mmCIF file of C-alpha atoms in Angstrom:
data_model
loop_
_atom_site.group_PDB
_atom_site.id
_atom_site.type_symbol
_atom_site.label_atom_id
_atom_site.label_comp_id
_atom_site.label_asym_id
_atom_site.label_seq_id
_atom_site.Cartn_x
_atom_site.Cartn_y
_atom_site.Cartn_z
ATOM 1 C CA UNK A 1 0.000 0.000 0.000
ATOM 2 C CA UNK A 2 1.630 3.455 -1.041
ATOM 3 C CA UNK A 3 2.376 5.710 2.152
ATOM 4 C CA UNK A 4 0.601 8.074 0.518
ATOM 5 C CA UNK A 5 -1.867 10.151 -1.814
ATOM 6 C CA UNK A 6 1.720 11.152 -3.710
ATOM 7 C CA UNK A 7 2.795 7.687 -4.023
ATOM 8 C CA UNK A 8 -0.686 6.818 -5.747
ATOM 9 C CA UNK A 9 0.172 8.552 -8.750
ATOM 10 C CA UNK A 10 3.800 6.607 -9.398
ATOM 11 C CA UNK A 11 1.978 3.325 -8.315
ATOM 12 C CA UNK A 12 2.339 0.644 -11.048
ATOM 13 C CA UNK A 13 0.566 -2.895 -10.885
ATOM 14 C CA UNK A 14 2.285 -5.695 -13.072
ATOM 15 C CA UNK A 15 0.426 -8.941 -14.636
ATOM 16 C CA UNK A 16 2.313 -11.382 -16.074
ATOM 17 C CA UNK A 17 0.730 -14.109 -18.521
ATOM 18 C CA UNK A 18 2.240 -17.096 -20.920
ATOM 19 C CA UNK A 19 0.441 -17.831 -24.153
ATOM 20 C CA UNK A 20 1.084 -20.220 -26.663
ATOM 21 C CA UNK A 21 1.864 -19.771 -30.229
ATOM 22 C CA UNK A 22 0.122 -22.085 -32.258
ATOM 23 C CA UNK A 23 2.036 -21.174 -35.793
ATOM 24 C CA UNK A 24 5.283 -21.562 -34.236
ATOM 25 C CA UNK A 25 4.434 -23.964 -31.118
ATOM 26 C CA UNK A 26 6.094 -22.154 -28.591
ATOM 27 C CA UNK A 27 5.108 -20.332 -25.698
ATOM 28 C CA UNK A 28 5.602 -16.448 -25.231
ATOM 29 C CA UNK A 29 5.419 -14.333 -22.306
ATOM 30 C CA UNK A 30 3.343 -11.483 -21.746
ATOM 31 C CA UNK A 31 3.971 -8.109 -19.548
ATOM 32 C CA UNK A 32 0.278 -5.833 -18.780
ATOM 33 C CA UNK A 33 1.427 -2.704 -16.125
ATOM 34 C CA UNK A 34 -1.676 -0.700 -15.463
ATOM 35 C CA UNK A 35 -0.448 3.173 -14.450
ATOM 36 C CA UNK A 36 -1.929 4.269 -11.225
ATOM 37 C CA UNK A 37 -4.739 2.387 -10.726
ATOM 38 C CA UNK A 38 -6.485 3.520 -7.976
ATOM 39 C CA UNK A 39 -6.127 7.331 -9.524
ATOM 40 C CA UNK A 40 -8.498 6.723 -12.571
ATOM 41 C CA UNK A 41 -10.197 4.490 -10.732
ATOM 42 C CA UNK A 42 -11.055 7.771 -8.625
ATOM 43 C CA UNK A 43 -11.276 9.879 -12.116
ATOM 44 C CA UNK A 44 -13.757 7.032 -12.927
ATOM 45 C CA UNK A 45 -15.872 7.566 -9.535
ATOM 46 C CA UNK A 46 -15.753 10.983 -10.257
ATOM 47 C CA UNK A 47 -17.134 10.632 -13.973
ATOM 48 C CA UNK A 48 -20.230 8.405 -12.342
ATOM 49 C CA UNK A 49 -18.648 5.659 -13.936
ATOM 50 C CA UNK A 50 -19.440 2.150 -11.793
ATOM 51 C CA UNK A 51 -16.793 -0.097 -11.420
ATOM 52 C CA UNK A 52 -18.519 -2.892 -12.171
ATOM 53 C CA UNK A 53 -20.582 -1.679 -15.229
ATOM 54 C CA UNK A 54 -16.960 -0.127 -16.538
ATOM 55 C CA UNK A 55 -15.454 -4.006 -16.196
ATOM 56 C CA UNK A 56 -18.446 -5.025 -17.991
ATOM 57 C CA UNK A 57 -18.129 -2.805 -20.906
ATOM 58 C CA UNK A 58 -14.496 -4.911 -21.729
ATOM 59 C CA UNK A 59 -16.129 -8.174 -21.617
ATOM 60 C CA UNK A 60 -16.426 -8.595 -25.165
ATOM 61 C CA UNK A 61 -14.172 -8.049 -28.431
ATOM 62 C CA UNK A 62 -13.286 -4.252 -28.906
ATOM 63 C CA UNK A 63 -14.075 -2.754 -32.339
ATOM 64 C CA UNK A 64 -11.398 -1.256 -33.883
ATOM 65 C CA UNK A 65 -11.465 1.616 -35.868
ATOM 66 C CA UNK A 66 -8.972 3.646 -38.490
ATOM 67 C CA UNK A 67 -7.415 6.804 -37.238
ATOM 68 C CA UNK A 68 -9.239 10.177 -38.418
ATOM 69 C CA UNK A 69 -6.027 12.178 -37.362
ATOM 70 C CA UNK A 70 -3.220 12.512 -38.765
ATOM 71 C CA UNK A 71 -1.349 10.978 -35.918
ATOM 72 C CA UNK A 72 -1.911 7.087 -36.929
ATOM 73 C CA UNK A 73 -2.752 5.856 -33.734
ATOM 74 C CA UNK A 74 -5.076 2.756 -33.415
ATOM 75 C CA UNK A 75 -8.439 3.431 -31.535
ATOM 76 C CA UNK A 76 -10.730 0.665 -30.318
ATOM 77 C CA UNK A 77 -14.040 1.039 -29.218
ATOM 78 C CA UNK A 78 -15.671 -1.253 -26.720
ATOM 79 C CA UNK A 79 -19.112 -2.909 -27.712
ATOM 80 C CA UNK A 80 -21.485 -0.589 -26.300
ATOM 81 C CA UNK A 81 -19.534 2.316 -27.622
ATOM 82 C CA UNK A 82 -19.194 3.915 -24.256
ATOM 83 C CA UNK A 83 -15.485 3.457 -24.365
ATOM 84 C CA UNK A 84 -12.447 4.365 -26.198
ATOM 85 C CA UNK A 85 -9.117 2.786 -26.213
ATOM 86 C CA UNK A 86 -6.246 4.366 -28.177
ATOM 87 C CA UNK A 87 -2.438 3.680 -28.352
ATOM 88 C CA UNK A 88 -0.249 6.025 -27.934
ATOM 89 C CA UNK A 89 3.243 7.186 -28.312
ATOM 90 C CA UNK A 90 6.158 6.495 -25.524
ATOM 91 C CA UNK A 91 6.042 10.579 -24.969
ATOM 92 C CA UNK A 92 2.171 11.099 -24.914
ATOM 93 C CA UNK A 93 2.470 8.234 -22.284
ATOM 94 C CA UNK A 94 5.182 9.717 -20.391
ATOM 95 C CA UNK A 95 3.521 12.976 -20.410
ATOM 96 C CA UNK A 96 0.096 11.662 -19.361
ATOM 97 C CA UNK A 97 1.502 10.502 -16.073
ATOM 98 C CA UNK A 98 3.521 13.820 -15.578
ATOM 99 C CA UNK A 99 0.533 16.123 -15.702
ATOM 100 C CA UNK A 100 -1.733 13.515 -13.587
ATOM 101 C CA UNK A 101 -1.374 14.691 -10.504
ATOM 102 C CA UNK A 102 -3.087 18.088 -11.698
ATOM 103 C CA UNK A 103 -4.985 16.869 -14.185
ATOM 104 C CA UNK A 104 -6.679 14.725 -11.395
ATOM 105 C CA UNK A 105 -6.843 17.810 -9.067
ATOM 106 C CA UNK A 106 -8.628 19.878 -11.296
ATOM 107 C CA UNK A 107 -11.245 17.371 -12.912
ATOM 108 C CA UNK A 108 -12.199 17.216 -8.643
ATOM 109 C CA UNK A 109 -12.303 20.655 -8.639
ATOM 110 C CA UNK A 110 -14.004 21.613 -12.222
ATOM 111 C CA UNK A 111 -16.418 18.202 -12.601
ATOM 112 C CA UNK A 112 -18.036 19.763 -15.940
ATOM 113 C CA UNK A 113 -14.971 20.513 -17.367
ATOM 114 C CA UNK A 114 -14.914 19.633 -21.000
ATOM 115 C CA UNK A 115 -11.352 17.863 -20.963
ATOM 116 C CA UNK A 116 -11.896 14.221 -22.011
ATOM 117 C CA UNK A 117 -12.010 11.526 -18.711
ATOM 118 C CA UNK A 118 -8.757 9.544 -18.845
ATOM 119 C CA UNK A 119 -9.909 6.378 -17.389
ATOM 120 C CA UNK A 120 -7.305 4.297 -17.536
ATOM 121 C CA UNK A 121 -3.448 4.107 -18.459
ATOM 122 C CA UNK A 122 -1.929 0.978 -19.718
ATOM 123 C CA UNK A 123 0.885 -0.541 -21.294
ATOM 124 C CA UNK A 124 1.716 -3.799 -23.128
ATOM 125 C CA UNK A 125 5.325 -5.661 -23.475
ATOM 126 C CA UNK A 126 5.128 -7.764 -26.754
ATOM 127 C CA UNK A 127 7.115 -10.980 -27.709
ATOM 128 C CA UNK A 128 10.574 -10.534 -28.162
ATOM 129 C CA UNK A 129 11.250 -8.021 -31.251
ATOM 130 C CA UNK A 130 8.249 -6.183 -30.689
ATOM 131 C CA UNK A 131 8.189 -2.638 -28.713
ATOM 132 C CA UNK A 132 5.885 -1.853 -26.027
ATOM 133 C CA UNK A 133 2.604 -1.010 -26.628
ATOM 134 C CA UNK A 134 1.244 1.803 -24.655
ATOM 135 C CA UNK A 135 -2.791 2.875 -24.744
ATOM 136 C CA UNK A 136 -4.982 4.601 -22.697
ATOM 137 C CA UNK A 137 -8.825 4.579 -21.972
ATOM 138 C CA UNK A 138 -11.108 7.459 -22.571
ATOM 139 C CA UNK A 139 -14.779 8.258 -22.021
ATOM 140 C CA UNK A 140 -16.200 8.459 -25.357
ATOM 141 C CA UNK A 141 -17.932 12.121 -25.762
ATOM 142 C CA UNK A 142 -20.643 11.068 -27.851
ATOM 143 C CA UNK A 143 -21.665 9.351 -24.822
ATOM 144 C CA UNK A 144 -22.369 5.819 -26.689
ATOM 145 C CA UNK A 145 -25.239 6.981 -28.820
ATOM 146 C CA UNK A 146 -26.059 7.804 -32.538
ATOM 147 C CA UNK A 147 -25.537 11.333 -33.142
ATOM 148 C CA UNK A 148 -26.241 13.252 -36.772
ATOM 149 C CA UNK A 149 -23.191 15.423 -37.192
ATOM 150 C CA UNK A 150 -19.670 15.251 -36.288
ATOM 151 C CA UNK A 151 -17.046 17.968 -36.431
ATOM 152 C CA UNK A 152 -13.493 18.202 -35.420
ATOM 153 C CA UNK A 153 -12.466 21.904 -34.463
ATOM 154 C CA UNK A 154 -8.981 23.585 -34.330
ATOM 155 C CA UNK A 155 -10.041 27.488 -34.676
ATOM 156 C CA UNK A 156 -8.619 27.595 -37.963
ATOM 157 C CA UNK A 157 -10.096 29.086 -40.887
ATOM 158 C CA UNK A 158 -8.363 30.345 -44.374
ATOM 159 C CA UNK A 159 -8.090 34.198 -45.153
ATOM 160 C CA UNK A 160 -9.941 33.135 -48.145
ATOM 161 C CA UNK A 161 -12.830 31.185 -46.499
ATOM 162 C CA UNK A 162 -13.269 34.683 -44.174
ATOM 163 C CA UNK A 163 -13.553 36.717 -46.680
ATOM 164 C CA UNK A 164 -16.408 35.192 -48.333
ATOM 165 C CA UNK A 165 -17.754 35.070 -45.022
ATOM 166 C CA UNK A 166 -17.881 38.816 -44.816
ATOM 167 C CA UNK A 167 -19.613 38.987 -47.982
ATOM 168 C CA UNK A 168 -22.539 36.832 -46.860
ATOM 169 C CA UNK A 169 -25.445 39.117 -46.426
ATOM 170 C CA UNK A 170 -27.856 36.813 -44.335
ATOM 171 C CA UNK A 171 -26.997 36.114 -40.778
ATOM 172 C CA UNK A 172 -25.367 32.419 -39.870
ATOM 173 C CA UNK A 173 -28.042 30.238 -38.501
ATOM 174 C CA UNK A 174 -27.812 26.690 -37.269
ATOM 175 C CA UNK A 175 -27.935 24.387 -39.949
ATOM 176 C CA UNK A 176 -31.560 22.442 -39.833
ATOM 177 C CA UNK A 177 -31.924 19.158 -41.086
ATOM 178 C CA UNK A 178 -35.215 17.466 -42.031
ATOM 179 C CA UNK A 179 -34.908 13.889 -40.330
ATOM 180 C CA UNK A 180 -37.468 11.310 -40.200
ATOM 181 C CA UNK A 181 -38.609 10.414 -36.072
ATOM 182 C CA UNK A 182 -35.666 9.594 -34.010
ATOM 183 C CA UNK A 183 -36.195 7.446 -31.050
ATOM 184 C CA UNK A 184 -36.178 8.186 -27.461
ATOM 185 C CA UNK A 185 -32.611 8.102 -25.816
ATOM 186 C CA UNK A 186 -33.473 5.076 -23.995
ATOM 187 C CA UNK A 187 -34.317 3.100 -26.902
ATOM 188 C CA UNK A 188 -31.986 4.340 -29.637
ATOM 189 C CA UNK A 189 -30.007 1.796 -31.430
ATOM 190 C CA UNK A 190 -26.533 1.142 -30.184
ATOM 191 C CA UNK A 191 -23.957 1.883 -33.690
ATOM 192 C CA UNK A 192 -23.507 -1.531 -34.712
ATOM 193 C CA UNK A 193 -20.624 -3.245 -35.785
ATOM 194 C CA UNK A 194 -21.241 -2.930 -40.029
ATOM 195 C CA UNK A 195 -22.770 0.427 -39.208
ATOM 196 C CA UNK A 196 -20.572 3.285 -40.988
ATOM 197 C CA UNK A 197 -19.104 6.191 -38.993
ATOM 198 C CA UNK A 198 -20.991 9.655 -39.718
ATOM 199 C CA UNK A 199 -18.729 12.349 -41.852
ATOM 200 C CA UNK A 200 -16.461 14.177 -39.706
ATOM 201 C CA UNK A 201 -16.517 17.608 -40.596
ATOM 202 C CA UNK A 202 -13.699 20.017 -39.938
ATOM 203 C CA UNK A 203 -13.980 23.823 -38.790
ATOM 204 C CA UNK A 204 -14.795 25.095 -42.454
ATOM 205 C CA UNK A 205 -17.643 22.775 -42.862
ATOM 206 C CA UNK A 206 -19.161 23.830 -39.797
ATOM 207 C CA UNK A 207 -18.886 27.444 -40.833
ATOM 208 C CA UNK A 208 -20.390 26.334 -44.529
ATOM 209 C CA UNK A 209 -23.484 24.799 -42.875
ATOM 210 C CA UNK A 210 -24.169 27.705 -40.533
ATOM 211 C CA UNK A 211 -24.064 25.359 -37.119
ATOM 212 C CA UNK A 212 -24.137 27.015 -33.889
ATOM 213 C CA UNK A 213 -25.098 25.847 -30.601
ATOM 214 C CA UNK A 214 -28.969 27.170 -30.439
ATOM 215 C CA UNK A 215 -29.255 26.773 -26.355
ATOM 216 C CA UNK A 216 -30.561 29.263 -23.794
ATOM 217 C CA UNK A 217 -28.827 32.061 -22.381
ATOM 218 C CA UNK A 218 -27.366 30.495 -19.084
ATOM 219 C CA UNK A 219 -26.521 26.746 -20.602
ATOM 220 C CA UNK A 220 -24.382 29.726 -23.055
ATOM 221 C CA UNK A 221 -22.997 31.350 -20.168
ATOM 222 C CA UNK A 222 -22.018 28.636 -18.366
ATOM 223 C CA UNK A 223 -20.837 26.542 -21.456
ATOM 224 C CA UNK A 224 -18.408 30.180 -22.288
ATOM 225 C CA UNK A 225 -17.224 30.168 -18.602
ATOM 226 C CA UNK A 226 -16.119 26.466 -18.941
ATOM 227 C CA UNK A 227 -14.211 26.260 -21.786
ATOM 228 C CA UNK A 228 -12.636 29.488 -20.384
ATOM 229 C CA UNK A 229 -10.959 27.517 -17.714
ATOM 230 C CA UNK A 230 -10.356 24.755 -19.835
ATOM 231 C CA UNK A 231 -7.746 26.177 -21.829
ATOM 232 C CA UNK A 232 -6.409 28.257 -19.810
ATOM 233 C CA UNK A 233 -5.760 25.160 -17.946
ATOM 234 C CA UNK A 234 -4.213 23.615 -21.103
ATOM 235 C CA UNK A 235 -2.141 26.525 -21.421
ATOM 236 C CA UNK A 236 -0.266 26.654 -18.153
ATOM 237 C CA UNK A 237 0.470 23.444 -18.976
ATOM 238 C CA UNK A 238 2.084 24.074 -22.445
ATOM 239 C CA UNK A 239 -0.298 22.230 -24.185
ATOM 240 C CA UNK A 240 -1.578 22.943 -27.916
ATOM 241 C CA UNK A 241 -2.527 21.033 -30.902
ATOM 242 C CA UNK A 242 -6.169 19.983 -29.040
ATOM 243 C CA UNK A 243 -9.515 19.476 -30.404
ATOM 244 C CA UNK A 244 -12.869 20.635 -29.667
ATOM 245 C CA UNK A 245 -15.089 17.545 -30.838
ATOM 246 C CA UNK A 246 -18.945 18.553 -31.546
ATOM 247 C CA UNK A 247 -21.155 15.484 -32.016
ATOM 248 C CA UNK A 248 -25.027 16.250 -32.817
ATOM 249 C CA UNK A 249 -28.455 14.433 -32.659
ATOM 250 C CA UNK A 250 -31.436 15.843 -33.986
ATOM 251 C CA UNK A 251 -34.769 14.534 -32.669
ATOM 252 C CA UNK A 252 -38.124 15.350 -34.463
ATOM 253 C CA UNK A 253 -40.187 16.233 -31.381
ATOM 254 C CA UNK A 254 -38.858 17.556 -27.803
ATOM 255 C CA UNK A 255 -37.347 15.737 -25.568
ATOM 256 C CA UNK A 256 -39.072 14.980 -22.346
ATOM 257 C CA UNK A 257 -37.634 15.433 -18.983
ATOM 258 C CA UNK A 258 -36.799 11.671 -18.049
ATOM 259 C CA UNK A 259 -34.754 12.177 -21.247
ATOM 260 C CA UNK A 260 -32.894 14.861 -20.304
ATOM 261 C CA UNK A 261 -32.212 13.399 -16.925
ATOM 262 C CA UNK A 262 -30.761 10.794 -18.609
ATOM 263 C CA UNK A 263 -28.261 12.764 -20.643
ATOM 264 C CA UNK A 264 -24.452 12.663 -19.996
ATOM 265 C CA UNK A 265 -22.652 15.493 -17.963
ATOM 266 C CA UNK A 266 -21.264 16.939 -21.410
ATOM 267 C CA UNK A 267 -24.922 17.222 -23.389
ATOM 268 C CA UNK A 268 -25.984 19.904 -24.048
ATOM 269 C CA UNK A 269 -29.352 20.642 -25.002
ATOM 270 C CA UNK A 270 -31.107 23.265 -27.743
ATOM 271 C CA UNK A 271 -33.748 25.898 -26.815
ATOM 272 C CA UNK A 272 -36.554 23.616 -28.287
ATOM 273 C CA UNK A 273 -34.978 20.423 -26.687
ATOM 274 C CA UNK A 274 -35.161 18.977 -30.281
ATOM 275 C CA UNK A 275 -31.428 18.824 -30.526
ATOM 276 C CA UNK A 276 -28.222 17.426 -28.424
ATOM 277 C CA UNK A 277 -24.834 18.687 -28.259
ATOM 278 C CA UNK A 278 -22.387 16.320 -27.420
ATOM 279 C CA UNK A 279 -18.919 18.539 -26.849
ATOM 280 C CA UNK A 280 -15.391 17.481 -25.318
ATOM 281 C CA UNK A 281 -12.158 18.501 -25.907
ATOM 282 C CA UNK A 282 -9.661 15.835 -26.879
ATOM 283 C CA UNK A 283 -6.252 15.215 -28.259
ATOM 284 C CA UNK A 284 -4.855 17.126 -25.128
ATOM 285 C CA UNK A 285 -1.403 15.763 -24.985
ATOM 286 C CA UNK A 286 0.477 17.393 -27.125
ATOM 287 C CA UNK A 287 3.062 19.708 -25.772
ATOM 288 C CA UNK A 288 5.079 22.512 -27.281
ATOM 289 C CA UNK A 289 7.917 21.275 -27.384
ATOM 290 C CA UNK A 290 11.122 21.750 -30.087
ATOM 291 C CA UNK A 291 9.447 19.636 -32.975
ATOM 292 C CA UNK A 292 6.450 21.856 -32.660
ATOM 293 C CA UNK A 293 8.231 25.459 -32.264
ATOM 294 C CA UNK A 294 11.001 23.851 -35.707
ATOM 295 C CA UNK A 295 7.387 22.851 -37.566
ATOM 296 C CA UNK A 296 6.124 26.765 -36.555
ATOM 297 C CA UNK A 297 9.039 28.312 -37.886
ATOM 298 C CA UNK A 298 9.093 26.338 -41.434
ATOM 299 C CA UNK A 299 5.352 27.051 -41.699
ATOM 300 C CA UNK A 300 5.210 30.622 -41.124
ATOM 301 C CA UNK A 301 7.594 30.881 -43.929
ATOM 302 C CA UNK A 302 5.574 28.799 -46.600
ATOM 303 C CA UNK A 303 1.706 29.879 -45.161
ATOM 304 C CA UNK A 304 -0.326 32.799 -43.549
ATOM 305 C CA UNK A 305 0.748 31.635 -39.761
ATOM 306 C CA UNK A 306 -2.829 31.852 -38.046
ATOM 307 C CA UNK A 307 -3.141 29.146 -40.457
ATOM 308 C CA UNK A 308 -1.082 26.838 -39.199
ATOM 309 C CA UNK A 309 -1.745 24.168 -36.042
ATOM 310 C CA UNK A 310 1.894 24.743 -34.588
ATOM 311 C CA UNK A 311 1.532 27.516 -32.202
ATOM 312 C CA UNK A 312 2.153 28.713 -29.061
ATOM 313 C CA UNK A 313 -0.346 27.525 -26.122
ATOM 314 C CA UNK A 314 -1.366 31.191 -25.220
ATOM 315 C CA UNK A 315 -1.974 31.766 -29.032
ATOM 316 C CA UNK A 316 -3.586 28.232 -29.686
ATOM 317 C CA UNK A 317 -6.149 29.027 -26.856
ATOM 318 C CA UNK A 318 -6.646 32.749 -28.104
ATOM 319 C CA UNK A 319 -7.822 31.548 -31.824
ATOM 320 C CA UNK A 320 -9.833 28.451 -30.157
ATOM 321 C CA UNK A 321 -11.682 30.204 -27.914
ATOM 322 C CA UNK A 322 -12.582 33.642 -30.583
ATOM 323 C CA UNK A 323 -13.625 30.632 -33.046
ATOM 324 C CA UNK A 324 -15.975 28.877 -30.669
ATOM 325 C CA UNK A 325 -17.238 32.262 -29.398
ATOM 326 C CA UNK A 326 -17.427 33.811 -32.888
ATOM 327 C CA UNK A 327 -19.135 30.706 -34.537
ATOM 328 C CA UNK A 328 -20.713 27.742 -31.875
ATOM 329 C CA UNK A 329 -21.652 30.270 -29.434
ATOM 330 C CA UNK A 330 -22.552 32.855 -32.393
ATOM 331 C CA UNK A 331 -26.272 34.603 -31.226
ATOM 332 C CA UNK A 332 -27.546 36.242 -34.154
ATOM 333 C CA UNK A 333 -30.637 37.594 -31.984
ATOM 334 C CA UNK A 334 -27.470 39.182 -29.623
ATOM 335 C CA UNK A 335 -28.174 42.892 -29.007
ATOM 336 C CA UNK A 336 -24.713 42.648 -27.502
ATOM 337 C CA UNK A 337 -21.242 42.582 -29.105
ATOM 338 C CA UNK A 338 -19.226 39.450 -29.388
ATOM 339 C CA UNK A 339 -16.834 39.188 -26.630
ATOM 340 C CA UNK A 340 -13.166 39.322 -27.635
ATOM 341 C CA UNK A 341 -10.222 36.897 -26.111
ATOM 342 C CA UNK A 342 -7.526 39.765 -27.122
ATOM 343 C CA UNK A 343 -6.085 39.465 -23.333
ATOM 344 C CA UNK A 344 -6.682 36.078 -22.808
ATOM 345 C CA UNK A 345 -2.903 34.712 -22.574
ATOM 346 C CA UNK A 346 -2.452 37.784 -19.989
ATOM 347 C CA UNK A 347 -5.605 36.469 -17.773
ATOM 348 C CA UNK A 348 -5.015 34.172 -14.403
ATOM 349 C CA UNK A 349 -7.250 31.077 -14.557
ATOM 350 C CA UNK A 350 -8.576 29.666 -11.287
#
């Protein structure tokens, strides 16, 4: 037993297995080290995740799925789609269980935070000529269910895709879709296995389509406040390169309330309670390190540089916040003016 709360966060729990090869008929050994257990199994407590129902959600095959990113990583779903497992490089890994300790600490102190829920840190040692596999297990943000619309936003949007903007004389609405009756929460279909993954749009689609997040005044407030703290949380910690994923189900009439209670802690949910927002922030590992300032200092030379993904955290979190403000959180019945980020990387962050 670790002497204490510091020591859970270096704790490290080996298992050991033998399996046979039946090509080669030999036996090969196995290494699994789980990464401080009993830390995302508190993470995991404090997501309302069970223990038990978590355990069950590995009991059958995971699905795997291609990489959407550019990175090449693997990512496995379990069955029920409630659970993601991705691998991940040796540095990701080692940097996941530097910024723990904090990253713990805040998710207790900011529980609606919009960082995805690390739920588990793992690592594999392969056969002889094989390297270790490392992976970790996330909350997926679509919550498990179907959703209509995907998108995958950086903040980043051409000089030539603004100025047409400008020249658009209606003002952007939310993009409606005419869908035929979706079922209740409770009874909507798992994705299946041969079912295909819906588009996933990028920030320029979005803008294309007019989508905005069409919820009261307060869920707005509090949903501005949030992601407020969120990167400027990602910030102190040099982090940049992160994602704002936006996943959306349309229903054809209102939700009732046992619906809504059932929703996860990331849903949010339109003014007519005819549409869900699902909304995380992932990819949140990636540091700015030398590779990223080198990749900065080529691409500034060759492209417009608020163009590019490779910059600093404070200036990452400026142009991600003004985009979300400017365009999700975009009120075109506003009698007020859009609030600027200008003195955001100046601002303390509680």
């Amino acid at each position: 037993m670790p002497s204490s709360s510091t020591d859970l966060y270096h704790e490290k729990k080996r298992v050991a297995a033998t399996i046979y090869n039946v090509e080669y008929r030999f036996y090969e050994k196995l290494g699994f080290t789980d990464y401080a257990p009993r830390i995302f199994q508190s993470i995991r407590e404090l997501s309302g995740i069970r223990h038990d129902l978590y355990e069950q959600s590995f009991a059958d095959t995971l699905l795997e799925r291609a990489s959407e990113g550019k990175s090449g990583m693997l990512f496995y779903f379990t069955t029920d789609r409630r659970y993601l497992v991705k691998t991940m490089t040796k540095t990701e890994h080692k940097f996941l269980l530097k910024i723990l300790p904090v990253y713990h600490q805040y998710i207790m102190k900011q529980p609606k935070s919009l960082l995805c829920r690390f739920l588990g840190c793992h690592s594999m040692q392969l056969p002889v000529g094989w390297n270790t596999m490392f992976f970790v297990v996330m909350e997926n943000v679509m919550g498990g269910g179907k959703v209509h619309e995907r998108y995958d936003l950086k903040g980043i949007v051409s000089a030539a895709f603004k100025k047409q903007d400008c020249m658009r004389q209606q003002p952007l609405m939310e993009a409606r879709i005419q869908l035929s009756p979706a079922p209740s929460i409770e009874s909507s279909p798992i994705l299946s296995r041969t079912s295909s993954e819906v588009h996933l749009g990028r920030d320029q689609e979005l803008l294309s389509r007019h989508v905005a997040l069409n919820v009261n005044a307060s869920i707005r407030a509090n949903f501005s406040r949030q992601i407020i703290s969120d990167c400027g949380f990602l910030q102190r910690l040099g982090i940049m390169d992160y994602s704002c994923l936006l996943g959306i189900r349309h229903y054809s009439k209102p939700l009732q309330e046992v619906e809504l209670a059932g929703l996860p802690r990331n849903a949010l949910v339109s003014v007519d309670c005819r549409s869900v927002y699902y909304v995380g922030f992932i990819d949140i590992l990636q540091y700015y390190n030398s590779g990223w300032k080198c990749q900065r200092a080529v691409l500034s030379l060759l492209m417009n540089p608020t163009e590019i993904t490779a910059l600093p955290p404070a200036e990452y979190a400026l142009r991600f916040l003004q985009f979300i403000h400017d365009h999700l959180l975009n009120d075109v019945y506003a009698t007020t003016p859009r609030q600027s980020y200008g003195s955001f990387a100046n601002c303390e962050h509680e």
